[in-house]
Amino acid sequence: MSLRASKITVLGSGTSVGVPTVGCHCDVCTSNDPRDKRLRPSILVSYQGHNVLIDTTPDFRTQALRAKIDHLDAVVFTHAHADHVMGLDDLRPFNFRQKSSIPIFAAPECMTAIRRCFQYIFDGVKKESNVPQLDPRLIDGSPFDLFGLEFLPIPIMHGRQMIHGFRFGNAAYLTDHSEIPESSMELLQGLDVLFLDALRYKPHPTHSTVDRSVRTVEQLSPRRAFFTHICHDLAHERAESMLPSHIHLAYDGLEIQVAP
Ligand SMILES: [Zn+2]
Ligand SMILES: [Zn+2]
Ligand SMILES: [Zn+2]
């Protein structure tokens, strides 16, 4: 495991429909707390001048402008649900600026779904206008190196579907999951920072809940934990006040320094 200091920027902390949720007038959707405004789930990992993005959400353009991302070296995908891939076309400005293709990493099933969704990007047919220039790379269970930082795929169960979280150095990002296999728990020891799905309080067939993720944090004992993929059932201030002091709710724009 290569150890390197990194910075995580939370680009989006919300669930698939985002918060506020279209048409909803609840306390959270109408809250004035900026931490209750959650775009779709994604983080940026920055280290030694490199930027690695995890997932391209439908909000990616807004997120990249807000975080002032001016270059992107690679994209890593967790799975191909719409809230994690639909911003893929908005990688084009980075192609223009960098004059090069961008490597994208995904497991075979995920890459197949991305190729199907964005057939025009990958069909090899010469276009009259610009399409994203991408360099698809398949991942298996093995760790892979990105600019001197090792990314370790962590299999997690998202309902019946197996998807990937990632560990990089002393941090891990486990979005959409309802269960973490025992063999994956063993890969998550000794963390400084753990991000994990905590959709809401009520059970959900494909997502973790606040109680379940608190238990996961108790089992893994990271130094700090941040809940993400949050729906409008959780008001930031109230929900965080009920958590142990080392567990926080992530919010859009949050920046975390990860110890090497
Ligand atoms: Zn999701
Ligand atoms: Zn609401
Ligand atoms: Zn999902």
mmCIF file of C-alpha atoms and ligand atoms in Angstrom:
data_model
loop_
_atom_site.group_PDB
_atom_site.id
_atom_site.type_symbol
_atom_site.label_atom_id
_atom_site.label_comp_id
_atom_site.label_asym_id
_atom_site.label_seq_id
_atom_site.Cartn_x
_atom_site.Cartn_y
_atom_site.Cartn_z
ATOM 1 C CA MET A 1 0.000 0.000 0.000
ATOM 2 C CA SER A 2 1.549 3.270 -1.109
ATOM 3 C CA LEU A 3 1.096 5.970 1.507
ATOM 4 C CA ARG A 4 0.734 9.525 0.343
ATOM 5 C CA ALA A 5 -1.035 12.569 1.737
ATOM 6 C CA SER A 6 -4.108 13.478 -0.257
ATOM 7 C CA LYS A 7 -7.052 15.822 -0.157
ATOM 8 C CA ILE A 8 -10.646 14.714 -0.682
ATOM 9 C CA THR A 9 -13.147 17.266 -1.949
ATOM 10 C CA VAL A 10 -16.797 16.291 -1.636
ATOM 11 C CA LEU A 11 -18.364 17.277 -4.950
ATOM 12 C CA GLY A 12 -21.756 15.852 -4.042
ATOM 13 C CA SER A 13 -23.159 14.276 -0.854
ATOM 14 C CA GLY A 14 -26.715 13.651 -1.995
ATOM 15 C CA THR A 15 -28.714 10.634 -3.016
ATOM 16 C CA SER A 16 -29.736 9.829 -6.598
ATOM 17 C CA VAL A 17 -32.423 12.528 -6.850
ATOM 18 C CA GLY A 18 -30.402 15.172 -4.990
ATOM 19 C CA VAL A 19 -31.519 17.471 -2.164
ATOM 20 C CA PRO A 20 -33.619 19.578 -2.457
ATOM 21 C CA THR A 21 -35.688 16.973 -4.221
ATOM 22 C CA VAL A 22 -37.837 18.128 -7.122
ATOM 23 C CA GLY A 23 -41.366 19.002 -5.990
ATOM 24 C CA CYS A 24 -40.690 18.507 -2.254
ATOM 25 C CA HIS A 25 -41.465 21.196 0.347
ATOM 26 C CA CYS A 26 -40.139 19.397 3.449
ATOM 27 C CA ASP A 27 -37.996 21.097 6.129
ATOM 28 C CA VAL A 28 -34.751 19.819 4.633
ATOM 29 C CA CYS A 29 -35.584 20.607 1.007
ATOM 30 C CA THR A 30 -36.489 24.173 2.056
ATOM 31 C CA SER A 31 -33.658 24.533 4.613
ATOM 32 C CA ASN A 32 -31.419 27.620 4.536
ATOM 33 C CA ASP A 33 -28.415 25.588 5.721
ATOM 34 C CA PRO A 34 -26.104 25.268 2.679
ATOM 35 C CA ARG A 35 -25.068 21.832 4.000
ATOM 36 C CA ASP A 36 -28.616 20.631 3.256
ATOM 37 C CA LYS A 37 -28.100 21.302 -0.476
ATOM 38 C CA ARG A 38 -26.742 18.039 -1.823
ATOM 39 C CA LEU A 39 -25.776 17.348 -5.412
ATOM 40 C CA ARG A 40 -25.351 13.787 -6.654
ATOM 41 C CA PRO A 41 -22.574 11.683 -5.014
ATOM 42 C CA SER A 42 -18.950 12.109 -6.075
ATOM 43 C CA ILE A 43 -15.548 13.027 -4.672
ATOM 44 C CA LEU A 44 -12.318 14.414 -6.090
ATOM 45 C CA VAL A 45 -9.024 12.993 -4.787
ATOM 46 C CA SER A 46 -6.096 15.403 -5.149
ATOM 47 C CA TYR A 47 -2.425 14.659 -4.478
ATOM 48 C CA GLN A 48 0.885 15.920 -5.779
ATOM 49 C CA GLY A 49 -0.756 17.975 -8.524
ATOM 50 C CA HIS A 50 -3.005 15.135 -9.712
ATOM 51 C CA ASN A 51 -6.803 15.077 -9.680
ATOM 52 C CA VAL A 52 -8.675 11.777 -9.721
ATOM 53 C CA LEU A 53 -12.468 11.888 -9.901
ATOM 54 C CA ILE A 54 -14.711 9.163 -8.522
ATOM 55 C CA ASP A 55 -17.889 9.000 -10.668
ATOM 56 C CA THR A 56 -19.295 11.548 -13.123
ATOM 57 C CA THR A 57 -22.683 12.553 -11.765
ATOM 58 C CA PRO A 58 -25.460 14.349 -13.681
ATOM 59 C CA ASP A 59 -24.271 17.412 -11.703
ATOM 60 C CA PHE A 60 -20.630 17.064 -12.746
ATOM 61 C CA ARG A 61 -20.476 20.322 -14.720
ATOM 62 C CA THR A 62 -21.835 22.314 -11.768
ATOM 63 C CA GLN A 63 -19.550 20.450 -9.367
ATOM 64 C CA ALA A 64 -16.422 21.054 -11.468
ATOM 65 C CA LEU A 65 -17.203 24.769 -11.765
ATOM 66 C CA ARG A 66 -17.926 25.071 -8.053
ATOM 67 C CA ALA A 67 -14.726 23.257 -7.016
ATOM 68 C CA LYS A 68 -12.740 25.147 -9.687
ATOM 69 C CA ILE A 69 -11.334 21.915 -11.131
ATOM 70 C CA ASP A 70 -8.985 22.986 -13.927
ATOM 71 C CA HIS A 71 -7.487 19.625 -14.826
ATOM 72 C CA LEU A 72 -8.430 15.992 -14.489
ATOM 73 C CA ASP A 73 -6.027 13.070 -14.728
ATOM 74 C CA ALA A 74 -8.326 10.048 -14.373
ATOM 75 C CA VAL A 75 -11.866 8.962 -13.533
ATOM 76 C CA VAL A 76 -12.714 5.891 -11.470
ATOM 77 C CA PHE A 77 -16.256 4.482 -11.515
ATOM 78 C CA THR A 78 -18.040 2.703 -8.664
ATOM 79 C CA HIS A 79 -20.997 1.453 -10.749
ATOM 80 C CA ALA A 80 -23.153 2.519 -13.663
ATOM 81 C CA HIS A 81 -26.328 3.825 -12.019
ATOM 82 C CA ALA A 82 -27.480 7.105 -13.568
ATOM 83 C CA ASP A 83 -26.522 9.230 -10.547
ATOM 84 C CA HIS A 84 -22.883 8.034 -10.925
ATOM 85 C CA VAL A 85 -22.261 8.176 -14.685
ATOM 86 C CA MET A 86 -24.575 10.607 -16.480
ATOM 87 C CA GLY A 87 -22.137 13.533 -16.416
ATOM 88 C CA LEU A 88 -19.580 11.678 -18.541
ATOM 89 C CA ASP A 89 -20.026 13.902 -21.606
ATOM 90 C CA ASP A 90 -18.998 16.937 -19.511
ATOM 91 C CA LEU A 91 -15.406 15.673 -19.422
ATOM 92 C CA ARG A 92 -14.913 17.299 -22.851
ATOM 93 C CA PRO A 93 -13.587 20.661 -21.587
ATOM 94 C CA PHE A 94 -10.709 18.771 -19.931
ATOM 95 C CA ASN A 95 -9.901 17.090 -23.241
ATOM 96 C CA PHE A 96 -9.822 20.515 -24.902
ATOM 97 C CA ARG A 97 -7.598 22.027 -22.183
ATOM 98 C CA GLN A 98 -5.270 19.058 -21.792
ATOM 99 C CA LYS A 99 -5.169 18.049 -25.463
ATOM 100 C CA SER A 100 -5.187 14.409 -24.435
ATOM 101 C CA SER A 101 -7.556 11.589 -23.647
ATOM 102 C CA ILE A 102 -8.562 10.835 -20.054
ATOM 103 C CA PRO A 103 -8.235 7.298 -18.664
ATOM 104 C CA ILE A 104 -11.452 5.949 -17.137
ATOM 105 C CA PHE A 105 -11.377 2.911 -14.857
ATOM 106 C CA ALA A 106 -14.336 0.585 -14.275
ATOM 107 C CA ALA A 107 -15.118 -3.056 -13.648
ATOM 108 C CA PRO A 108 -16.179 -4.970 -16.798
ATOM 109 C CA GLU A 109 -19.945 -4.907 -16.075
ATOM 110 C CA CYS A 110 -19.807 -1.186 -15.296
ATOM 111 C CA MET A 111 -17.748 -0.397 -18.401
ATOM 112 C CA THR A 112 -20.193 -2.334 -20.584
ATOM 113 C CA ALA A 113 -23.071 -0.258 -19.209
ATOM 114 C CA ILE A 114 -21.131 2.987 -19.765
ATOM 115 C CA ARG A 115 -20.387 1.969 -23.357
ATOM 116 C CA ARG A 116 -24.081 1.218 -23.896
ATOM 117 C CA CYS A 117 -25.265 4.536 -22.364
ATOM 118 C CA PHE A 118 -22.722 6.570 -24.299
ATOM 119 C CA GLN A 119 -22.520 4.521 -27.473
ATOM 120 C CA TYR A 120 -21.571 7.574 -29.575
ATOM 121 C CA ILE A 121 -18.380 8.056 -27.546
ATOM 122 C CA PHE A 122 -17.112 4.547 -28.119
ATOM 123 C CA ASP A 123 -18.450 3.464 -31.532
ATOM 124 C CA GLY A 124 -15.295 4.518 -33.367
ATOM 125 C CA VAL A 125 -17.309 6.414 -35.989
ATOM 126 C CA LYS A 126 -15.723 9.712 -36.998
ATOM 127 C CA LYS A 127 -17.942 12.550 -35.746
ATOM 128 C CA GLU A 128 -18.635 16.008 -37.155
ATOM 129 C CA SER A 129 -18.275 17.474 -33.658
ATOM 130 C CA ASN A 130 -16.415 16.700 -30.446
ATOM 131 C CA VAL A 131 -17.102 13.707 -28.246
ATOM 132 C CA PRO A 132 -15.182 12.905 -25.045
ATOM 133 C CA GLN A 133 -11.736 11.413 -25.669
ATOM 134 C CA LEU A 134 -11.510 8.576 -23.159
ATOM 135 C CA ASP A 135 -9.150 5.708 -22.571
ATOM 136 C CA PRO A 136 -11.198 2.870 -21.005
ATOM 137 C CA ARG A 137 -9.291 0.567 -18.625
ATOM 138 C CA LEU A 138 -10.882 -2.441 -16.968
ATOM 139 C CA ILE A 139 -10.295 -3.127 -13.309
ATOM 140 C CA ASP A 140 -10.513 -6.476 -11.586
ATOM 141 C CA GLY A 141 -10.070 -6.992 -7.866
ATOM 142 C CA SER A 142 -6.407 -6.005 -8.021
ATOM 143 C CA PRO A 143 -5.012 -2.683 -6.845
ATOM 144 C CA PHE A 144 -3.943 -0.248 -9.568
ATOM 145 C CA ASP A 145 -1.536 2.638 -9.450
ATOM 146 C CA LEU A 146 -2.614 6.151 -10.384
ATOM 147 C CA PHE A 147 0.284 8.594 -10.389
ATOM 148 C CA GLY A 148 1.971 6.984 -7.401
ATOM 149 C CA LEU A 149 -1.151 6.353 -5.307
ATOM 150 C CA GLU A 150 -2.557 2.844 -5.126
ATOM 151 C CA PHE A 151 -6.316 2.438 -5.618
ATOM 152 C CA LEU A 152 -7.690 -0.789 -4.190
ATOM 153 C CA PRO A 153 -11.166 -1.867 -5.409
ATOM 154 C CA ILE A 154 -13.375 -2.881 -2.472
ATOM 155 C CA PRO A 155 -16.281 -5.197 -3.419
ATOM 156 C CA ILE A 156 -19.508 -4.067 -1.725
ATOM 157 C CA MET A 157 -23.091 -5.275 -2.152
ATOM 158 C CA HIS A 158 -25.584 -2.719 -3.507
ATOM 159 C CA GLY A 159 -28.699 -4.831 -3.025
ATOM 160 C CA ARG A 160 -28.079 -7.921 -5.156
ATOM 161 C CA GLN A 161 -25.465 -6.151 -7.304
ATOM 162 C CA MET A 162 -21.763 -6.220 -6.443
ATOM 163 C CA ILE A 163 -20.166 -2.833 -7.045
ATOM 164 C CA HIS A 164 -16.889 -1.240 -5.977
ATOM 165 C CA GLY A 165 -15.795 1.145 -3.311
ATOM 166 C CA PHE A 166 -12.148 2.210 -3.322
ATOM 167 C CA ARG A 167 -9.383 2.483 -0.783
ATOM 168 C CA PHE A 168 -6.546 4.883 -1.595
ATOM 169 C CA GLY A 169 -3.815 5.227 1.007
ATOM 170 C CA ASN A 170 -5.466 5.688 4.391
ATOM 171 C CA ALA A 171 -8.833 6.746 3.009
ATOM 172 C CA ALA A 172 -11.737 4.775 1.595
ATOM 173 C CA TYR A 173 -14.894 5.776 -0.272
ATOM 174 C CA LEU A 174 -17.784 3.323 -0.051
ATOM 175 C CA THR A 175 -20.801 4.792 -1.760
ATOM 176 C CA ASP A 176 -24.000 2.854 -2.531
ATOM 177 C CA HIS A 177 -24.023 -0.309 -0.436
ATOM 178 C CA SER A 178 -26.386 -2.357 1.678
ATOM 179 C CA GLU A 179 -23.751 -4.822 2.889
ATOM 180 C CA ILE A 180 -19.974 -5.045 3.128
ATOM 181 C CA PRO A 181 -18.655 -8.617 2.747
ATOM 182 C CA GLU A 182 -16.351 -9.826 5.529
ATOM 183 C CA SER A 183 -13.458 -10.175 3.064
ATOM 184 C CA SER A 184 -13.879 -6.491 2.169
ATOM 185 C CA MET A 185 -14.011 -5.426 5.834
ATOM 186 C CA GLU A 186 -10.513 -6.891 6.145
ATOM 187 C CA LEU A 187 -9.293 -4.474 3.453
ATOM 188 C CA LEU A 188 -10.535 -1.483 5.439
ATOM 189 C CA GLN A 189 -8.414 -1.692 8.565
ATOM 190 C CA GLY A 190 -6.327 1.203 9.856
ATOM 191 C CA LEU A 191 -8.094 4.010 7.991
ATOM 192 C CA ASP A 192 -7.675 7.694 8.708
ATOM 193 C CA VAL A 193 -10.819 8.628 6.772
ATOM 194 C CA LEU A 194 -13.824 6.503 5.776
ATOM 195 C CA PHE A 195 -16.648 7.797 3.591
ATOM 196 C CA LEU A 196 -19.742 5.635 3.557
ATOM 197 C CA ASP A 197 -23.317 5.530 2.323
ATOM 198 C CA ALA A 198 -25.951 6.456 4.922
ATOM 199 C CA LEU A 199 -29.062 7.192 2.897
ATOM 200 C CA ARG A 200 -31.569 7.703 5.736
ATOM 201 C CA TYR A 201 -32.835 6.218 9.023
ATOM 202 C CA LYS A 202 -35.433 3.874 7.510
ATOM 203 C CA PRO A 203 -34.239 0.589 5.953
ATOM 204 C CA HIS A 204 -33.696 0.499 2.178
ATOM 205 C CA PRO A 205 -33.106 -2.605 0.007
ATOM 206 C CA THR A 206 -29.943 -1.285 -1.683
ATOM 207 C CA HIS A 207 -28.518 1.353 0.677
ATOM 208 C CA SER A 208 -27.047 1.554 4.142
ATOM 209 C CA THR A 209 -28.815 3.460 6.907
ATOM 210 C CA VAL A 210 -27.445 5.755 9.601
ATOM 211 C CA ASP A 211 -27.615 2.982 12.227
ATOM 212 C CA ARG A 212 -25.995 0.418 9.964
ATOM 213 C CA SER A 213 -23.180 2.754 8.972
ATOM 214 C CA VAL A 214 -22.560 3.718 12.607
ATOM 215 C CA ARG A 215 -22.109 -0.009 13.300
ATOM 216 C CA THR A 216 -19.706 -0.313 10.357
ATOM 217 C CA VAL A 217 -17.679 2.587 11.742
ATOM 218 C CA GLU A 218 -17.612 0.916 15.166
ATOM 219 C CA GLN A 219 -16.299 -2.285 13.602
ATOM 220 C CA LEU A 220 -13.643 -0.634 11.424
ATOM 221 C CA SER A 221 -12.576 2.130 13.843
ATOM 222 C CA PRO A 222 -11.343 4.690 11.296
ATOM 223 C CA ARG A 223 -10.055 7.881 12.878
ATOM 224 C CA ARG A 224 -12.871 9.849 11.195
ATOM 225 C CA ALA A 225 -15.945 8.862 9.213
ATOM 226 C CA PHE A 226 -18.195 10.847 6.876
ATOM 227 C CA PHE A 227 -21.656 9.785 5.758
ATOM 228 C CA THR A 228 -22.701 10.496 2.177
ATOM 229 C CA HIS A 229 -25.402 9.624 -0.435
ATOM 230 C CA ILE A 230 -27.849 11.313 1.952
ATOM 231 C CA CYS A 231 -31.540 11.890 1.225
ATOM 232 C CA HIS A 232 -33.876 14.598 2.511
ATOM 233 C CA ASP A 233 -34.772 12.642 5.649
ATOM 234 C CA LEU A 234 -31.583 13.961 7.293
ATOM 235 C CA ALA A 235 -31.189 17.621 8.257
ATOM 236 C CA HIS A 236 -27.447 18.197 8.496
ATOM 237 C CA GLU A 237 -27.235 19.895 11.871
ATOM 238 C CA ARG A 238 -29.821 17.761 13.667
ATOM 239 C CA ALA A 239 -28.547 14.461 12.222
ATOM 240 C CA GLU A 240 -24.896 15.214 12.974
ATOM 241 C CA SER A 241 -25.671 16.282 16.562
ATOM 242 C CA MET A 242 -26.951 12.759 17.240
ATOM 243 C CA LEU A 243 -23.762 11.046 16.005
ATOM 244 C CA PRO A 244 -20.567 10.206 17.912
ATOM 245 C CA SER A 245 -18.014 13.031 17.656
ATOM 246 C CA HIS A 246 -15.785 11.263 15.102
ATOM 247 C CA ILE A 247 -18.688 10.618 12.695
ATOM 248 C CA HIS A 248 -19.879 13.477 10.512
ATOM 249 C CA LEU A 249 -22.292 14.082 7.694
ATOM 250 C CA ALA A 250 -20.409 14.985 4.525
ATOM 251 C CA TYR A 251 -21.593 18.092 2.733
ATOM 252 C CA ASP A 252 -20.947 19.522 -0.697
ATOM 253 C CA GLY A 253 -17.687 21.459 -0.806
ATOM 254 C CA LEU A 254 -16.209 19.763 2.286
ATOM 255 C CA GLU A 255 -12.433 19.290 1.980
ATOM 256 C CA ILE A 256 -10.648 16.627 4.036
ATOM 257 C CA GLN A 257 -6.892 16.245 4.359
ATOM 258 C CA VAL A 258 -5.917 12.580 4.545
ATOM 259 C CA ALA A 259 -2.831 11.724 6.580
ATOM 260 C CA PRO A 260 -0.197 9.623 4.756
HETATM 261 ZN ZN ZN B 1 -26.133 6.220 -6.083
HETATM 262 ZN ZN ZN B 2 -37.800 17.034 0.911
HETATM 263 ZN ZN ZN B 3 -26.460 2.930 -7.166
#
